[in-house]
Amino acid sequence: MVLVMASVLVLSACSSGRNDAGSGTDSGSSANAANVNGNNSGGSGQSGNTGNAGNAGNAGNAGNADGSDPFGGWVEGLPKIEAPEGFDWKQFEGITLNVITENTPPSSGLAANIEVFEQATGIKVNIEQVNLDIVVEKAGLDFNARNNNYHIIYADPYQILSKQARHFVDLNTLNDDPALPSIPGGLEDFIQSQLLVGGYMGDKEHLYALPYDNPTMVLAYRKDVFEKYKDLFMQEKGYDWTPGPDMTWDQYYEVALWINEKAKAGVISEVKYGTGHQAKQHDSLMNDFSNVLAAYGGDYFEAENLGDIGTENPGKSLLTSPEAIEAAEFYNKLLQIAAPGSTTWDWNGLAEAFAAGEIAMAPEWHEFAGMFENPELSKVAGKVGWTILPKGPKGRGNMYGGTSIGINKYAKDDEIKAAWLFLIWATAPQTQYMILDVGFTPTRHSVYQLPYIQKAMNDPESQEAKEWPLASSLIAAQEAWKEENVYMRPKIPMWPQIDTIIYTELSKMLAGRQSPADTMKEIAKQSDRLTGN
Amino acid sequence: MQIAASQPLRRKPKRNRTEFWMLLPSIVVLAAISIFPFFFMIYASFMDYSLDMDRPRFAGFRNWTETLADPVFWQSWGRTLVYAGGGLIAQLALGCAVALLLYHIPRFRNLFSTLFMLPLFVAPIVTGLLWRFLLDPTYGLYHWVLNTFGLDIQVLGDPSYAMFAVILMDVWEWTPLITIIVLAGLQTVPEEPLEAADVDGANAWQKIRYILLPMVRRMIVVALLVRSMDILRYVDTIVITTEGGPADATKTIGYYLMQVAFRFQDIGAAAAVGLTMLLASILMGHFFIKVLKSEEA
Amino acid sequence: MQVKRATLHAVLYVLMAMSLLWALVPILHMILSSMKTQVGMFEMPPRLIFTPTFDVYGEMFLGRGDFPQFLRNSLVVSIVTTALCLLLGVMGGFGLARGNFKREKDISFWVISTRMAPIPAVILPLYLIFSKLNLIGTTAGLVLAYTTFNLPFALWMMSTFFKDVPADLEEAAMIDGCSKFRAFWRVVVPAAAPGIVATAVLCLMFAWNDYLFASIFTGRGSQTVPIAASLLVSQSGIKWGQAMATGTVIIMPMLICGLLVRKYMVRGLSMGAVK
């Protein structure tokens, strides 16, 4: 034991310690471009820092002398970040905050612009980006040991918030505290459905986290293909096949089949397959299927508020209902005619196939618009249209995949307050506006009201739209967020197990190992056993 | 052998002491880090313990009965047999063959062996990405090659081929390990028996069969043992390429454990599964060592 | 006779070439792809002649990312771990091989069994231990962990090698007046050089390649290259260019190392001493 301790001491003395400063937050400054750049390869640095600067035209000056706009970069039309009279933004100077988050566009964007925050507050921030599985594990270990290793945690609603909400600080206490700055624009400025699912768990009393990103599944399609062969299809099938809000899943199937046939016959050369899916034995499969399930009027469990505030016990599984079985049968049928690689692909693989020009239509996460419009990554730049997913007999579902960030309850009091400042900054409208170029979509209404954004979204030919590729999918996403269109998966503590059951059994169905009806029954059986219902 | 037989006996007590002190530091380090986790596993397997609980609750044999009653558990072991068995046989054969090859090659041995070693150093995570890159239907080199030969299969998306693919990845990456170990063993084989065999007029094959291979048997067992332990535990490639699918086709026990421990965060069940894996490794180890012992005579 | 020899050699070289092909085609593809744009690397059949671009490398090393730090961490951790493992393992292996301990077989087996525990099952107790020692997020913690995981392997390898080195060697040296320990260092160790080098290479490799442990036990400043690789798979796309470049970069040190070190694996070094 002595030897172990001795060697450990020797090693810690001569190695780089925890939170090694040095690189990462020092290289270059973010305050270069004043425009939103169009490069959306989702952040290019290894640790997630972007290759481009952000919109932080004023990051050099830490705000005005009168204390307003402490971070600089405020834009006309957005709520300001304000603090109570006499508040000293630098009062927590010297504290170091550790953030653990998934390597997603906003994380990269924030990491790239972190000097803005650090200069204004004197707080050092280490943003650690890792894969979601690892975030979940590290957060779990940290909470379990009641450590305060990480102060700010990426609160995935389904894997972290649903189980561990009680370890997060109730942000209402901080927001209502007269001595601290409050959320610019207030909680109302967040898109409400996103706030519900990302911020609360089980009830609306305690606010655990603030919405941070919001990828949503919508339909991507090849505008050029649909333009070119519109008349031919009209002749043969008798209707306008352009994907839009009126398209039904049955029509989607018919269109996809037709494209397959024509491509095989050599009539259509621009694509090989009508539809492609993310049907790997992976979370992506559950996402893809859920859209169809919702469209047929089915759902996973019977409990109330399953998808927004969430609940501890979801009740019995609803997958044995006729709607669910119908949905499964349709989904199975659809996948039979989909691009054969579908069972190999998660959302990345599918996006790559679509970007390589192989597929005409694909239900995909809207954030991939950035990749599709980047000529270095995609052959279909300029040819992609977006719309909400087709409707089914009983409605429509567009899967939502957003997340929020929260504060570790076990941190020290001043660390918690410092973390609150970070949260304010990270989710502030002006910050969200600043990091648009990393392929990020804001969670704030006020950002969407800006003329620049409006122009980019509504006029695809405009300069603004060209600068901001995500604009093209955003209209569809905004439409998808409407209550009648969005689909939220169950937010329950045992979701990881249920999710695994769902996509494993679906994978077996797609491999021809079991019938759709049996698949649904099997999932229901295992879910019920797990939830004890 | 010109040393008198009596001397070692006299020296024995002294001999032991030097060796003992040489061994002690290692034992201490190992004991410190490995004893606690082992006992913890046993303890946890009897507790109802998941990461989000405040305190674990005693659960008796429940973890054990649930795990042993789970068909996925047994299926995963079955698949592991295929994965490990197939993989080990292939690696061993290929690894030894290449080691012998390298041993006999007159020139450039250093260069060839270093080049052959490269797959080892592509970290499993990158190996997974690389093979995904090679097998993806859209842009995979190997997919394209298969297509050109008329085989239009989705390697990673088809349950019948996915297992074969992951075994192949393991073989590709780890065969050099066997080669290194066996080659090192070959290189320590003393000259005398070989020269004697030359004098007796033996040809290369006979030398390999009767002298080289038997003398490196020990090393082969070491290589086999190391790989057999790791093949149960390393799942990075499976995670990156197939996530245990499609249709659970590549869900080995290692992957199953990852799921239970990391995704479901069920510490108790993970401990039970982990103990079965430990048991399997120990049994395999004993088996291989028995093989070694029987050769020692 | 000469012809027979020549053909034999030719056959050997052909077989060697085939083995290398099997091992290296993926790696070559990776290296070439790292020098193409994403659209370019997706082209099939792959072009062997093209204008290379090194943008990806530029971004990795000169850009805003932390890759140089990842690389440095990996190198430091791997080298220190290997050094420790060799130090303890070579000595301990000898002790085990020659010690004539009553329960040697059992000790041997216990040693190797410490490496059998699957990490996900013991992540929690390990996390607790390292947390108490304040080693989470440090490179020292990684070194300690890797040393512990690789030591059994080093011990086993070395003890097996030493068993193959005849005891006459050190006996002879001791007759000449050396103490056992000195005999060990000056005579036995060189004799087992191939084994030591093999062990070193493998310890280096195990430390270099680990992802699971590193992902949980490192923090921002101590992350290693495998973690960098895993970050390339993001929610909005896989950065294939960087993935290929990362793969290319991480085999480079080993390539260089391997070429240098091989010189020291000389067969038959020992035999001169006894004759």
PDB file of N, CA and C in Angstrom, chain A residues 52-123:
ATOM      1  N   ASN A  52     -14.510  28.114 -37.561  1.00  0.00           N
ATOM      2  CA  ASN A  52     -14.763  29.535 -37.813  1.00  0.00           C
ATOM      3  C   ASN A  52     -15.076  30.269 -36.539  1.00  0.00           C
ATOM      4  N   ALA A  53     -14.978  31.529 -36.660  1.00  0.00           N
ATOM      5  CA  ALA A  53     -15.349  32.353 -35.513  1.00  0.00           C
ATOM      6  C   ALA A  53     -16.852  32.360 -35.401  1.00  0.00           C
ATOM      7  N   GLY A  54     -17.330  33.120 -34.576  1.00  0.00           N
ATOM      8  CA  GLY A  54     -18.776  33.191 -34.418  1.00  0.00           C
ATOM      9  C   GLY A  54     -19.228  34.553 -34.836  1.00  0.00           C
ATOM     10  N   ASN A  55     -20.320  34.938 -34.344  1.00  0.00           N
ATOM     11  CA  ASN A  55     -20.861  36.219 -34.717  1.00  0.00           C
ATOM     12  C   ASN A  55     -20.456  37.272 -33.710  1.00  0.00           C
ATOM     13  N   ALA A  56     -19.421  36.983 -32.991  1.00  0.00           N
ATOM     14  CA  ALA A  56     -19.106  37.818 -31.834  1.00  0.00           C
ATOM     15  C   ALA A  56     -18.358  39.069 -32.225  1.00  0.00           C
ATOM     16  N   GLY A  57     -18.968  39.856 -33.065  1.00  0.00           N
ATOM     17  CA  GLY A  57     -18.300  41.072 -33.525  1.00  0.00           C
ATOM     18  C   GLY A  57     -17.744  41.908 -32.396  1.00  0.00           C
ATOM     19  N   ASN A  58     -18.426  41.893 -31.278  1.00  0.00           N
ATOM     20  CA  ASN A  58     -17.967  42.758 -30.195  1.00  0.00           C
ATOM     21  C   ASN A  58     -17.311  42.012 -29.063  1.00  0.00           C
ATOM     22  N   ALA A  59     -16.839  40.820 -29.325  1.00  0.00           N
ATOM     23  CA  ALA A  59     -16.301  40.055 -28.204  1.00  0.00           C
ATOM     24  C   ALA A  59     -15.066  40.712 -27.621  1.00  0.00           C
ATOM     25  N   GLY A  60     -14.455  41.546 -28.414  1.00  0.00           N
ATOM     26  CA  GLY A  60     -13.248  42.200 -27.912  1.00  0.00           C
ATOM     27  C   GLY A  60     -13.546  43.108 -26.738  1.00  0.00           C
ATOM     28  N   ASN A  61     -14.608  43.851 -26.836  1.00  0.00           N
ATOM     29  CA  ASN A  61     -14.923  44.721 -25.693  1.00  0.00           C
ATOM     30  C   ASN A  61     -15.976  44.052 -24.831  1.00  0.00           C
ATOM     31  N   ALA A  62     -15.656  43.997 -23.587  1.00  0.00           N
ATOM     32  CA  ALA A  62     -16.543  43.288 -22.664  1.00  0.00           C
ATOM     33  C   ALA A  62     -17.723  44.140 -22.246  1.00  0.00           C
ATOM     34  N   GLY A  63     -18.351  44.727 -23.222  1.00  0.00           N
ATOM     35  CA  GLY A  63     -19.577  45.436 -22.838  1.00  0.00           C
ATOM     36  C   GLY A  63     -19.353  46.898 -22.519  1.00  0.00           C
ATOM     37  N   ASN A  64     -20.409  47.525 -22.162  1.00  0.00           N
ATOM     38  CA  ASN A  64     -20.375  48.969 -21.939  1.00  0.00           C
ATOM     39  C   ASN A  64     -20.050  49.329 -20.503  1.00  0.00           C
ATOM     40  N   ALA A  65     -19.630  50.540 -20.375  1.00  0.00           N
ATOM     41  CA  ALA A  65     -19.176  50.994 -19.051  1.00  0.00           C
ATOM     42  C   ALA A  65     -20.308  51.040 -18.045  1.00  0.00           C
ATOM     43  N   ASP A  66     -21.520  51.250 -18.522  1.00  0.00           N
ATOM     44  CA  ASP A  66     -22.604  51.378 -17.541  1.00  0.00           C
ATOM     45  C   ASP A  66     -23.114  50.019 -17.090  1.00  0.00           C
ATOM     46  N   GLY A  67     -22.410  48.945 -17.452  1.00  0.00           N
ATOM     47  CA  GLY A  67     -22.780  47.631 -16.954  1.00  0.00           C
ATOM     48  C   GLY A  67     -23.811  46.925 -17.822  1.00  0.00           C
ATOM     49  N   SER A  68     -24.397  47.658 -18.772  1.00  0.00           N
ATOM     50  CA  SER A  68     -25.351  46.947 -19.615  1.00  0.00           C
ATOM     51  C   SER A  68     -24.583  46.216 -20.699  1.00  0.00           C
ATOM     52  N   ASP A  69     -25.188  45.162 -21.192  1.00  0.00           N
ATOM     53  CA  ASP A  69     -24.544  44.353 -22.212  1.00  0.00           C
ATOM     54  C   ASP A  69     -23.131  43.936 -21.776  1.00  0.00           C
ATOM     55  N   PRO A  70     -23.052  43.231 -20.661  1.00  0.00           N
ATOM     56  CA  PRO A  70     -21.744  42.883 -20.108  1.00  0.00           C
ATOM     57  C   PRO A  70     -20.923  41.993 -21.030  1.00  0.00           C
ATOM     58  N   PHE A  71     -21.583  41.295 -21.933  1.00  0.00           N
ATOM     59  CA  PHE A  71     -20.831  40.379 -22.776  1.00  0.00           C
ATOM     60  C   PHE A  71     -20.573  40.918 -24.165  1.00  0.00           C
ATOM     61  N   GLY A  72     -21.165  42.012 -24.457  1.00  0.00           N
ATOM     62  CA  GLY A  72     -21.018  42.502 -25.824  1.00  0.00           C
ATOM     63  C   GLY A  72     -21.814  41.612 -26.765  1.00  0.00           C
ATOM     64  N   GLY A  73     -22.009  42.086 -27.977  1.00  0.00           N
ATOM     65  CA  GLY A  73     -22.673  41.242 -28.957  1.00  0.00           C
ATOM     66  C   GLY A  73     -24.176  41.318 -28.919  1.00  0.00           C
ATOM     67  N   TRP A  74     -24.698  42.238 -28.143  1.00  0.00           N
ATOM     68  CA  TRP A  74     -26.151  42.366 -28.144  1.00  0.00           C
ATOM     69  C   TRP A  74     -26.625  42.916 -29.470  1.00  0.00           C
ATOM     70  N   VAL A  75     -27.749  42.394 -29.909  1.00  0.00           N
ATOM     71  CA  VAL A  75     -28.287  42.801 -31.203  1.00  0.00           C
ATOM     72  C   VAL A  75     -29.670  43.401 -31.005  1.00  0.00           C
ATOM     73  N   GLU A  76     -29.909  44.450 -31.727  1.00  0.00           N
ATOM     74  CA  GLU A  76     -31.204  45.121 -31.659  1.00  0.00           C
ATOM     75  C   GLU A  76     -32.356  44.132 -31.868  1.00  0.00           C
ATOM     76  N   GLY A  77     -33.304  44.167 -30.990  1.00  0.00           N
ATOM     77  CA  GLY A  77     -34.451  43.272 -31.148  1.00  0.00           C
ATOM     78  C   GLY A  77     -34.436  42.114 -30.160  1.00  0.00           C
ATOM     79  N   LEU A  78     -33.320  41.879 -29.530  1.00  0.00           N
ATOM     80  CA  LEU A  78     -33.248  40.775 -28.581  1.00  0.00           C
ATOM     81  C   LEU A  78     -33.361  41.285 -27.154  1.00  0.00           C
ATOM     82  N   PRO A  79     -33.889  40.465 -26.269  1.00  0.00           N
ATOM     83  CA  PRO A  79     -33.882  40.861 -24.857  1.00  0.00           C
ATOM     84  C   PRO A  79     -32.445  40.995 -24.370  1.00  0.00           C
ATOM     85  N   LYS A  80     -32.245  41.940 -23.468  1.00  0.00           N
ATOM     86  CA  LYS A  80     -30.885  42.149 -22.988  1.00  0.00           C
ATOM     87  C   LYS A  80     -30.603  41.282 -21.786  1.00  0.00           C
ATOM     88  N   ILE A  81     -29.330  40.987 -21.616  1.00  0.00           N
ATOM     89  CA  ILE A  81     -28.925  40.319 -20.375  1.00  0.00           C
ATOM     90  C   ILE A  81     -28.758  41.402 -19.343  1.00  0.00           C
ATOM     91  N   GLU A  82     -29.615  41.361 -18.355  1.00  0.00           N
ATOM     92  CA  GLU A  82     -29.564  42.438 -17.365  1.00  0.00           C
ATOM     93  C   GLU A  82     -29.337  41.888 -15.977  1.00  0.00           C
ATOM     94  N   ALA A  83     -28.767  42.710 -15.170  1.00  0.00           N
ATOM     95  CA  ALA A  83     -28.506  42.296 -13.790  1.00  0.00           C
ATOM     96  C   ALA A  83     -29.096  43.333 -12.848  1.00  0.00           C
ATOM     97  N   PRO A  84     -29.340  42.940 -11.622  1.00  0.00           N
ATOM     98  CA  PRO A  84     -29.860  43.899 -10.646  1.00  0.00           C
ATOM     99  C   PRO A  84     -28.880  45.050 -10.427  1.00  0.00           C
ATOM    100  N   GLU A  85     -29.403  46.091  -9.907  1.00  0.00           N
ATOM    101  CA  GLU A  85     -28.627  47.291  -9.614  1.00  0.00           C
ATOM    102  C   GLU A  85     -27.360  46.945  -8.849  1.00  0.00           C
ATOM    103  N   GLY A  86     -26.236  47.401  -9.362  1.00  0.00           N
ATOM    104  CA  GLY A  86     -25.005  47.217  -8.620  1.00  0.00           C
ATOM    105  C   GLY A  86     -24.433  45.811  -8.676  1.00  0.00           C
ATOM    106  N   PHE A  87     -24.958  45.003  -9.553  1.00  0.00           N
ATOM    107  CA  PHE A  87     -24.437  43.635  -9.620  1.00  0.00           C
ATOM    108  C   PHE A  87     -23.044  43.640 -10.259  1.00  0.00           C
ATOM    109  N   ASP A  88     -22.145  42.934  -9.623  1.00  0.00           N
ATOM    110  CA  ASP A  88     -20.795  42.871 -10.162  1.00  0.00           C
ATOM    111  C   ASP A  88     -20.624  41.568 -10.938  1.00  0.00           C
ATOM    112  N   TRP A  89     -20.485  41.670 -12.241  1.00  0.00           N
ATOM    113  CA  TRP A  89     -20.341  40.467 -13.047  1.00  0.00           C
ATOM    114  C   TRP A  89     -19.061  39.723 -12.738  1.00  0.00           C
ATOM    115  N   LYS A  90     -18.125  40.423 -12.128  1.00  0.00           N
ATOM    116  CA  LYS A  90     -16.862  39.744 -11.851  1.00  0.00           C
ATOM    117  C   LYS A  90     -16.749  39.229 -10.432  1.00  0.00           C
ATOM    118  N   GLN A  91     -17.868  39.183  -9.727  1.00  0.00           N
ATOM    119  CA  GLN A  91     -17.726  38.801  -8.322  1.00  0.00           C
ATOM    120  C   GLN A  91     -17.300  37.357  -8.131  1.00  0.00           C
ATOM    121  N   PHE A  92     -17.455  36.523  -9.147  1.00  0.00           N
ATOM    122  CA  PHE A  92     -17.048  35.130  -8.988  1.00  0.00           C
ATOM    123  C   PHE A  92     -15.724  34.854  -9.675  1.00  0.00           C
ATOM    124  N   GLU A  93     -15.002  35.897  -9.888  1.00  0.00           N
ATOM    125  CA  GLU A  93     -13.717  35.761 -10.568  1.00  0.00           C
ATOM    126  C   GLU A  93     -12.835  34.737  -9.865  1.00  0.00           C
ATOM    127  N   GLY A  94     -12.177  33.912 -10.657  1.00  0.00           N
ATOM    128  CA  GLY A  94     -11.264  32.956 -10.060  1.00  0.00           C
ATOM    129  C   GLY A  94     -11.858  31.570  -9.924  1.00  0.00           C
ATOM    130  N   ILE A  95     -13.157  31.475  -9.984  1.00  0.00           N
ATOM    131  CA  ILE A  95     -13.774  30.145  -9.887  1.00  0.00           C
ATOM    132  C   ILE A  95     -13.591  29.416 -11.217  1.00  0.00           C
ATOM    133  N   THR A  96     -13.416  28.112 -11.120  1.00  0.00           N
ATOM    134  CA  THR A  96     -13.358  27.307 -12.340  1.00  0.00           C
ATOM    135  C   THR A  96     -14.590  26.430 -12.410  1.00  0.00           C
ATOM    136  N   LEU A  97     -15.252  26.454 -13.540  1.00  0.00           N
ATOM    137  CA  LEU A  97     -16.441  25.620 -13.707  1.00  0.00           C
ATOM    138  C   LEU A  97     -16.146  24.498 -14.695  1.00  0.00           C
ATOM    139  N   ASN A  98     -16.625  23.311 -14.396  1.00  0.00           N
ATOM    140  CA  ASN A  98     -16.494  22.190 -15.330  1.00  0.00           C
ATOM    141  C   ASN A  98     -17.848  21.874 -15.923  1.00  0.00           C
ATOM    142  N   VAL A  99     -17.855  21.829 -17.243  1.00  0.00           N
ATOM    143  CA  VAL A  99     -19.098  21.517 -17.938  1.00  0.00           C
ATOM    144  C   VAL A  99     -18.933  20.185 -18.621  1.00  0.00           C
ATOM    145  N   ILE A 100     -19.893  19.302 -18.463  1.00  0.00           N
ATOM    146  CA  ILE A 100     -19.833  18.073 -19.240  1.00  0.00           C
ATOM    147  C   ILE A 100     -21.010  18.038 -20.189  1.00  0.00           C
ATOM    148  N   THR A 101     -20.714  17.841 -21.456  1.00  0.00           N
ATOM    149  CA  THR A 101     -21.758  17.903 -22.449  1.00  0.00           C
ATOM    150  C   THR A 101     -21.458  16.974 -23.613  1.00  0.00           C
ATOM    151  N   GLU A 102     -22.474  16.730 -24.406  1.00  0.00           N
ATOM    152  CA  GLU A 102     -22.278  15.899 -25.581  1.00  0.00           C
ATOM    153  C   GLU A 102     -21.649  16.755 -26.669  1.00  0.00           C
ATOM    154  N   ASN A 103     -20.957  16.119 -27.604  1.00  0.00           N
ATOM    155  CA  ASN A 103     -20.334  16.932 -28.651  1.00  0.00           C
ATOM    156  C   ASN A 103     -21.365  17.278 -29.715  1.00  0.00           C
ATOM    157  N   THR A 104     -22.115  18.309 -29.413  1.00  0.00           N
ATOM    158  CA  THR A 104     -23.173  18.782 -30.299  1.00  0.00           C
ATOM    159  C   THR A 104     -22.821  20.188 -30.759  1.00  0.00           C
ATOM    160  N   PRO A 105     -23.492  20.659 -31.799  1.00  0.00           N
ATOM    161  CA  PRO A 105     -23.158  21.990 -32.306  1.00  0.00           C
ATOM    162  C   PRO A 105     -23.145  23.104 -31.259  1.00  0.00           C
ATOM    163  N   PRO A 106     -24.152  23.237 -30.405  1.00  0.00           N
ATOM    164  CA  PRO A 106     -24.043  24.360 -29.467  1.00  0.00           C
ATOM    165  C   PRO A 106     -22.844  24.233 -28.538  1.00  0.00           C
ATOM    166  N   SER A 107     -22.506  23.010 -28.152  1.00  0.00           N
ATOM    167  CA  SER A 107     -21.336  22.861 -27.286  1.00  0.00           C
ATOM    168  C   SER A 107     -20.095  23.363 -27.988  1.00  0.00           C
ATOM    169  N   SER A 108     -19.967  23.007 -29.264  1.00  0.00           N
ATOM    170  CA  SER A 108     -18.797  23.470 -30.009  1.00  0.00           C
ATOM    171  C   SER A 108     -18.808  24.978 -30.115  1.00  0.00           C
ATOM    172  N   GLY A 109     -19.991  25.506 -30.398  1.00  0.00           N
ATOM    173  CA  GLY A 109     -20.093  26.949 -30.556  1.00  0.00           C
ATOM    174  C   GLY A 109     -19.724  27.679 -29.282  1.00  0.00           C
ATOM    175  N   LEU A 110     -20.236  27.184 -28.177  1.00  0.00           N
ATOM    176  CA  LEU A 110     -19.925  27.838 -26.911  1.00  0.00           C
ATOM    177  C   LEU A 110     -18.447  27.707 -26.582  1.00  0.00           C
ATOM    178  N   ALA A 111     -17.917  26.507 -26.832  1.00  0.00           N
ATOM    179  CA  ALA A 111     -16.503  26.308 -26.531  1.00  0.00           C
ATOM    180  C   ALA A 111     -15.646  27.257 -27.354  1.00  0.00           C
ATOM    181  N   ALA A 112     -16.057  27.484 -28.591  1.00  0.00           N
ATOM    182  CA  ALA A 112     -15.269  28.361 -29.458  1.00  0.00           C
ATOM    183  C   ALA A 112     -15.329  29.804 -29.000  1.00  0.00           C
ATOM    184  N   ASN A 113     -16.397  30.165 -28.350  1.00  0.00           N
ATOM    185  CA  ASN A 113     -16.558  31.570 -27.969  1.00  0.00           C
ATOM    186  C   ASN A 113     -16.457  31.795 -26.483  1.00  0.00           C
ATOM    187  N   ILE A 114     -15.867  30.856 -25.798  1.00  0.00           N
ATOM    188  CA  ILE A 114     -15.895  30.924 -24.342  1.00  0.00           C
ATOM    189  C   ILE A 114     -15.146  32.129 -23.788  1.00  0.00           C
ATOM    190  N   GLU A 115     -14.240  32.700 -24.573  1.00  0.00           N
ATOM    191  CA  GLU A 115     -13.527  33.876 -24.038  1.00  0.00           C
ATOM    192  C   GLU A 115     -14.488  35.000 -23.698  1.00  0.00           C
ATOM    193  N   VAL A 116     -15.551  35.068 -24.484  1.00  0.00           N
ATOM    194  CA  VAL A 116     -16.523  36.128 -24.236  1.00  0.00           C
ATOM    195  C   VAL A 116     -16.996  36.064 -22.792  1.00  0.00           C
ATOM    196  N   PHE A 117     -17.371  34.872 -22.389  1.00  0.00           N
ATOM    197  CA  PHE A 117     -17.860  34.695 -21.031  1.00  0.00           C
ATOM    198  C   PHE A 117     -16.734  34.878 -20.022  1.00  0.00           C
ATOM    199  N   GLU A 118     -15.588  34.270 -20.323  1.00  0.00           N
ATOM    200  CA  GLU A 118     -14.495  34.306 -19.351  1.00  0.00           C
ATOM    201  C   GLU A 118     -13.996  35.717 -19.116  1.00  0.00           C
ATOM    202  N   GLN A 119     -13.935  36.491 -20.178  1.00  0.00           N
ATOM    203  CA  GLN A 119     -13.442  37.853 -19.999  1.00  0.00           C
ATOM    204  C   GLN A 119     -14.417  38.693 -19.202  1.00  0.00           C
ATOM    205  N   ALA A 120     -15.684  38.483 -19.467  1.00  0.00           N
ATOM    206  CA  ALA A 120     -16.663  39.339 -18.796  1.00  0.00           C
ATOM    207  C   ALA A 120     -16.812  38.993 -17.326  1.00  0.00           C
ATOM    208  N   THR A 121     -16.579  37.738 -16.966  1.00  0.00           N
ATOM    209  CA  THR A 121     -16.854  37.361 -15.578  1.00  0.00           C
ATOM    210  C   THR A 121     -15.624  36.945 -14.803  1.00  0.00           C
ATOM    211  N   GLY A 122     -14.528  36.674 -15.489  1.00  0.00           N
ATOM    212  CA  GLY A 122     -13.354  36.199 -14.778  1.00  0.00           C
ATOM    213  C   GLY A 122     -13.477  34.757 -14.319  1.00  0.00           C
ATOM    214  N   ILE A 123     -14.553  34.086 -14.733  1.00  0.00           N
ATOM    215  CA  ILE A 123     -14.728  32.685 -14.356  1.00  0.00           C
ATOM    216  C   ILE A 123     -14.118  31.826 -15.449  1.00  0.00           C
TER     217      ILE A 123
END
